[in-house]
Amino acid sequence: MPSSFSRVFSTGLAMFSMFFGAGNVVFPLVVGQTAGDQTGFALMGLLLTAVGVPFLGLIAILLFQGNYQHFFARSGKIPGFLLAAVIMLLIGPFGGLPRCIALSHSTLSLSWPLLSFGLFSFCSCLLIFFFTLKKNRMLNLLGYVLTPLLLLSLAVIVIVGLWTGGSGTPSTLTATQSFWHGFMEGYNTMDLLASFFFSAIIYTTLKQESKESGLEGERALFQLSLKASCIGGILLALVYTGFSFVAAWHASSLTVTNQGELLGALTLKILGPYAGLIASATIALACLTTAIALAAVFAEFLQTVLFRNKLSYSQALVLTLVASFAVSLLEFTGIISLLA
């Protein structure tokens, strides 16, 4: 059983990368921009629903040994199936997945205004397909390669943003209103819904690598997964806090009204056109890593639950990405309206 700190840490990084998608980028920025000098109160609500509640979802599936079908079946066979299917559709091709693609484009479009959305979405779906085709390589790719690059870019944005920012602009919201604003925006990240299925990926992958069996093996797996979840949750909380305060301190100079362009505008303002472009590209890539995880989860659900293995995994993946491409053409604001 790979119980070393390096394995726990890399799994925690992979978990952070899987969760850190479109909503995790946009909504902390929206909270900071709206709450202004009340951002501290808004953050309490945001962290409760964007970190605390999804963490409970992770633990729930870990207690069911990564089997989300057994978890949902507790509400009854048919209600459990319908609940899982609706959640899958929301985080998959009709919500979370195309939202990640759309935000990647919105983040880059301020630097590359001639970047065609249709072509970008098509190429993104091809990239997701090739990365998702081999599920067993996904954790290593996320944990050892993509997430360190993402964390470096996020750290630069937050540190420089806080260093160059002023103070939070006066807010029209009271402390209580700010708390509830952050509380509701935390739900909009949809991380609770994703946590049920991401936890299953983590647990299943670690179990395949485990050399232990029986009760001791299950206990060791649970402890390793729990430690990795803590690392992922702490990293998310730190990024949310940094992003919210950076947006609050630069709110007066952020004139964009499209939520999808907030991050691109912020990085270009803080870091300049060249470094800002690099940071934007890294975070656009991070959104695609979440899309990779979502595509793998939905394709497996399509293959094993809906079609009962009458489709191959690759065929289910193609269907998932075709539907995601179609929905992504609504672009970021259209997808947000659809989800609302």
PDB file of N, CA and C in Angstrom, residues 100-150:
ATOM      1  N   CYS A 100     -16.549  24.382 -17.692  1.00  0.00           N
ATOM      2  CA  CYS A 100     -15.077  24.431 -17.604  1.00  0.00           C
ATOM      3  C   CYS A 100     -14.464  24.833 -18.941  1.00  0.00           C
ATOM      4  N   ILE A 101     -14.981  24.261 -20.026  1.00  0.00           N
ATOM      5  CA  ILE A 101     -14.472  24.594 -21.360  1.00  0.00           C
ATOM      6  C   ILE A 101     -14.730  26.072 -21.661  1.00  0.00           C
ATOM      7  N   ALA A 102     -15.947  26.534 -21.350  1.00  0.00           N
ATOM      8  CA  ALA A 102     -16.323  27.914 -21.652  1.00  0.00           C
ATOM      9  C   ALA A 102     -15.481  28.913 -20.860  1.00  0.00           C
ATOM     10  N   LEU A 103     -15.208  28.605 -19.582  1.00  0.00           N
ATOM     11  CA  LEU A 103     -14.400  29.524 -18.778  1.00  0.00           C
ATOM     12  C   LEU A 103     -12.957  29.556 -19.275  1.00  0.00           C
ATOM     13  N   SER A 104     -12.444  28.412 -19.709  1.00  0.00           N
ATOM     14  CA  SER A 104     -11.083  28.390 -20.266  1.00  0.00           C
ATOM     15  C   SER A 104     -10.980  29.366 -21.429  1.00  0.00           C
ATOM     16  N   HIS A 105     -11.992  29.356 -22.292  1.00  0.00           N
ATOM     17  CA  HIS A 105     -11.975  30.276 -23.437  1.00  0.00           C
ATOM     18  C   HIS A 105     -12.126  31.722 -22.991  1.00  0.00           C
ATOM     19  N   SER A 106     -13.055  31.974 -22.048  1.00  0.00           N
ATOM     20  CA  SER A 106     -13.277  33.348 -21.575  1.00  0.00           C
ATOM     21  C   SER A 106     -12.021  33.928 -20.935  1.00  0.00           C
ATOM     22  N   THR A 107     -11.274  33.085 -20.213  1.00  0.00           N
ATOM     23  CA  THR A 107     -10.051  33.537 -19.550  1.00  0.00           C
ATOM     24  C   THR A 107      -8.982  33.927 -20.565  1.00  0.00           C
ATOM     25  N   LEU A 108      -8.919  33.187 -21.675  1.00  0.00           N
ATOM     26  CA  LEU A 108      -7.888  33.437 -22.685  1.00  0.00           C
ATOM     27  C   LEU A 108      -8.303  34.484 -23.709  1.00  0.00           C
ATOM     28  N   SER A 109      -9.611  34.708 -23.865  1.00  0.00           N
ATOM     29  CA  SER A 109     -10.096  35.550 -24.965  1.00  0.00           C
ATOM     30  C   SER A 109      -9.685  37.013 -24.820  1.00  0.00           C
ATOM     31  N   LEU A 110      -9.437  37.483 -23.578  1.00  0.00           N
ATOM     32  CA  LEU A 110      -9.006  38.869 -23.404  1.00  0.00           C
ATOM     33  C   LEU A 110      -7.608  39.090 -23.973  1.00  0.00           C
ATOM     34  N   SER A 111      -6.789  38.028 -23.940  1.00  0.00           N
ATOM     35  CA  SER A 111      -5.444  38.128 -24.517  1.00  0.00           C
ATOM     36  C   SER A 111      -5.443  37.766 -26.000  1.00  0.00           C
ATOM     37  N   TRP A 112      -6.322  36.825 -26.375  1.00  0.00           N
ATOM     38  CA  TRP A 112      -6.450  36.396 -27.779  1.00  0.00           C
ATOM     39  C   TRP A 112      -7.877  36.624 -28.251  1.00  0.00           C
ATOM     40  N   PRO A 113      -8.234  37.858 -28.578  1.00  0.00           N
ATOM     41  CA  PRO A 113      -9.629  38.161 -28.928  1.00  0.00           C
ATOM     42  C   PRO A 113     -10.118  37.448 -30.189  1.00  0.00           C
ATOM     43  N   LEU A 114      -9.208  37.019 -31.045  1.00  0.00           N
ATOM     44  CA  LEU A 114      -9.607  36.344 -32.283  1.00  0.00           C
ATOM     45  C   LEU A 114      -9.741  34.829 -32.115  1.00  0.00           C
ATOM     46  N   LEU A 115      -9.558  34.343 -30.891  1.00  0.00           N
ATOM     47  CA  LEU A 115      -9.650  32.907 -30.619  1.00  0.00           C
ATOM     48  C   LEU A 115     -11.093  32.435 -30.797  1.00  0.00           C
ATOM     49  N   SER A 116     -11.319  31.609 -31.809  1.00  0.00           N
ATOM     50  CA  SER A 116     -12.670  31.122 -32.118  1.00  0.00           C
ATOM     51  C   SER A 116     -13.169  30.197 -31.017  1.00  0.00           C
ATOM     52  N   PHE A 117     -14.373  30.471 -30.491  1.00  0.00           N
ATOM     53  CA  PHE A 117     -14.894  29.632 -29.408  1.00  0.00           C
ATOM     54  C   PHE A 117     -15.205  28.225 -29.902  1.00  0.00           C
ATOM     55  N   GLY A 118     -15.826  28.107 -31.063  1.00  0.00           N
ATOM     56  CA  GLY A 118     -16.173  26.782 -31.583  1.00  0.00           C
ATOM     57  C   GLY A 118     -14.950  25.908 -31.774  1.00  0.00           C
ATOM     58  N   LEU A 119     -13.895  26.473 -32.368  1.00  0.00           N
ATOM     59  CA  LEU A 119     -12.662  25.717 -32.597  1.00  0.00           C
ATOM     60  C   LEU A 119     -11.991  25.366 -31.273  1.00  0.00           C
ATOM     61  N   PHE A 120     -11.973  26.325 -30.341  1.00  0.00           N
ATOM     62  CA  PHE A 120     -11.372  26.084 -29.037  1.00  0.00           C
ATOM     63  C   PHE A 120     -12.100  24.950 -28.310  1.00  0.00           C
ATOM     64  N   SER A 121     -13.426  24.982 -28.332  1.00  0.00           N
ATOM     65  CA  SER A 121     -14.223  23.958 -27.655  1.00  0.00           C
ATOM     66  C   SER A 121     -13.978  22.583 -28.273  1.00  0.00           C
ATOM     67  N   PHE A 122     -13.910  22.533 -29.599  1.00  0.00           N
ATOM     68  CA  PHE A 122     -13.667  21.259 -30.289  1.00  0.00           C
ATOM     69  C   PHE A 122     -12.293  20.694 -29.918  1.00  0.00           C
ATOM     70  N   CYS A 123     -11.272  21.543 -29.948  1.00  0.00           N
ATOM     71  CA  CYS A 123      -9.913  21.093 -29.600  1.00  0.00           C
ATOM     72  C   CYS A 123      -9.835  20.672 -28.128  1.00  0.00           C
ATOM     73  N   SER A 124     -10.557  21.389 -27.261  1.00  0.00           N
ATOM     74  CA  SER A 124     -10.587  21.032 -25.837  1.00  0.00           C
ATOM     75  C   SER A 124     -11.191  19.646 -25.645  1.00  0.00           C
ATOM     76  N   CYS A 125     -12.275  19.362 -26.360  1.00  0.00           N
ATOM     77  CA  CYS A 125     -12.917  18.050 -26.254  1.00  0.00           C
ATOM     78  C   CYS A 125     -11.985  16.936 -26.742  1.00  0.00           C
ATOM     79  N   LEU A 126     -11.212  17.209 -27.790  1.00  0.00           N
ATOM     80  CA  LEU A 126     -10.223  16.225 -28.260  1.00  0.00           C
ATOM     81  C   LEU A 126      -9.153  15.986 -27.197  1.00  0.00           C
ATOM     82  N   LEU A 127      -8.676  17.061 -26.593  1.00  0.00           N
ATOM     83  CA  LEU A 127      -7.653  16.965 -25.543  1.00  0.00           C
ATOM     84  C   LEU A 127      -8.185  16.164 -24.351  1.00  0.00           C
ATOM     85  N   ILE A 128      -9.409  16.462 -23.943  1.00  0.00           N
ATOM     86  CA  ILE A 128     -10.038  15.745 -22.827  1.00  0.00           C
ATOM     87  C   ILE A 128     -10.163  14.264 -23.158  1.00  0.00           C
ATOM     88  N   PHE A 129     -10.529  13.962 -24.394  1.00  0.00           N
ATOM     89  CA  PHE A 129     -10.688  12.558 -24.809  1.00  0.00           C
ATOM     90  C   PHE A 129      -9.391  11.784 -24.640  1.00  0.00           C
ATOM     91  N   PHE A 130      -8.289  12.338 -25.126  1.00  0.00           N
ATOM     92  CA  PHE A 130      -7.013  11.611 -25.069  1.00  0.00           C
ATOM     93  C   PHE A 130      -6.495  11.472 -23.639  1.00  0.00           C
ATOM     94  N   PHE A 131      -6.731  12.490 -22.799  1.00  0.00           N
ATOM     95  CA  PHE A 131      -6.277  12.400 -21.411  1.00  0.00           C
ATOM     96  C   PHE A 131      -7.148  11.470 -20.572  1.00  0.00           C
ATOM     97  N   THR A 132      -8.412  11.318 -20.971  1.00  0.00           N
ATOM     98  CA  THR A 132      -9.361  10.541 -20.172  1.00  0.00           C
ATOM     99  C   THR A 132      -9.423   9.085 -20.600  1.00  0.00           C
ATOM    100  N   LEU A 133      -8.886   8.792 -21.760  1.00  0.00           N
ATOM    101  CA  LEU A 133      -8.998   7.434 -22.308  1.00  0.00           C
ATOM    102  C   LEU A 133      -8.349   6.407 -21.390  1.00  0.00           C
ATOM    103  N   LYS A 134      -7.242   6.766 -20.757  1.00  0.00           N
ATOM    104  CA  LYS A 134      -6.560   5.869 -19.812  1.00  0.00           C
ATOM    105  C   LYS A 134      -6.789   6.386 -18.392  1.00  0.00           C
ATOM    106  N   LYS A 135      -7.851   5.893 -17.753  1.00  0.00           N
ATOM    107  CA  LYS A 135      -8.249   6.423 -16.443  1.00  0.00           C
ATOM    108  C   LYS A 135      -7.184   6.219 -15.382  1.00  0.00           C
ATOM    109  N   ASN A 136      -6.447   5.111 -15.461  1.00  0.00           N
ATOM    110  CA  ASN A 136      -5.481   4.806 -14.393  1.00  0.00           C
ATOM    111  C   ASN A 136      -4.299   5.770 -14.383  1.00  0.00           C
ATOM    112  N   ARG A 137      -4.091   6.520 -15.468  1.00  0.00           N
ATOM    113  CA  ARG A 137      -2.985   7.485 -15.507  1.00  0.00           C
ATOM    114  C   ARG A 137      -3.405   8.878 -15.036  1.00  0.00           C
ATOM    115  N   MET A 138      -4.705   9.063 -14.836  1.00  0.00           N
ATOM    116  CA  MET A 138      -5.219  10.399 -14.598  1.00  0.00           C
ATOM    117  C   MET A 138      -4.714  10.997 -13.287  1.00  0.00           C
ATOM    118  N   LEU A 139      -4.712  10.216 -12.198  1.00  0.00           N
ATOM    119  CA  LEU A 139      -4.273  10.746 -10.899  1.00  0.00           C
ATOM    120  C   LEU A 139      -2.822  11.193 -10.936  1.00  0.00           C
ATOM    121  N   ASN A 140      -1.954  10.384 -11.557  1.00  0.00           N
ATOM    122  CA  ASN A 140      -0.537  10.752 -11.632  1.00  0.00           C
ATOM    123  C   ASN A 140      -0.341  12.009 -12.473  1.00  0.00           C
ATOM    124  N   LEU A 141      -1.092  12.106 -13.584  1.00  0.00           N
ATOM    125  CA  LEU A 141      -0.997  13.281 -14.445  1.00  0.00           C
ATOM    126  C   LEU A 141      -1.392  14.536 -13.676  1.00  0.00           C
ATOM    127  N   LEU A 142      -2.503  14.445 -12.933  1.00  0.00           N
ATOM    128  CA  LEU A 142      -2.991  15.601 -12.184  1.00  0.00           C
ATOM    129  C   LEU A 142      -2.090  15.915 -10.992  1.00  0.00           C
ATOM    130  N   GLY A 143      -1.701  14.872 -10.255  1.00  0.00           N
ATOM    131  CA  GLY A 143      -0.970  15.084  -9.005  1.00  0.00           C
ATOM    132  C   GLY A 143       0.471  15.499  -9.180  1.00  0.00           C
ATOM    133  N   TYR A 144       1.147  14.950 -10.189  1.00  0.00           N
ATOM    134  CA  TYR A 144       2.581  15.190 -10.323  1.00  0.00           C
ATOM    135  C   TYR A 144       2.940  16.257 -11.362  1.00  0.00           C
ATOM    136  N   VAL A 145       2.034  16.529 -12.312  1.00  0.00           N
ATOM    137  CA  VAL A 145       2.397  17.413 -13.427  1.00  0.00           C
ATOM    138  C   VAL A 145       1.588  18.714 -13.411  1.00  0.00           C
ATOM    139  N   LEU A 146       0.277  18.597 -13.572  1.00  0.00           N
ATOM    140  CA  LEU A 146      -0.544  19.777 -13.806  1.00  0.00           C
ATOM    141  C   LEU A 146      -0.774  20.621 -12.544  1.00  0.00           C
ATOM    142  N   THR A 147      -1.031  19.968 -11.415  1.00  0.00           N
ATOM    143  CA  THR A 147      -1.371  20.729 -10.209  1.00  0.00           C
ATOM    144  C   THR A 147      -0.222  21.595  -9.699  1.00  0.00           C
ATOM    145  N   PRO A 148       1.034  21.115  -9.665  1.00  0.00           N
ATOM    146  CA  PRO A 148       2.115  22.016  -9.235  1.00  0.00           C
ATOM    147  C   PRO A 148       2.209  23.287 -10.081  1.00  0.00           C
ATOM    148  N   LEU A 149       2.016  23.159 -11.406  1.00  0.00           N
ATOM    149  CA  LEU A 149       2.018  24.341 -12.277  1.00  0.00           C
ATOM    150  C   LEU A 149       0.872  25.275 -11.930  1.00  0.00           C
ATOM    151  N   LEU A 150      -0.296  24.689 -11.682  1.00  0.00           N
ATOM    152  CA  LEU A 150      -1.470  25.479 -11.331  1.00  0.00           C
ATOM    153  C   LEU A 150      -1.251  26.225 -10.018  1.00  0.00           C
TER     154      LEU A 150
END
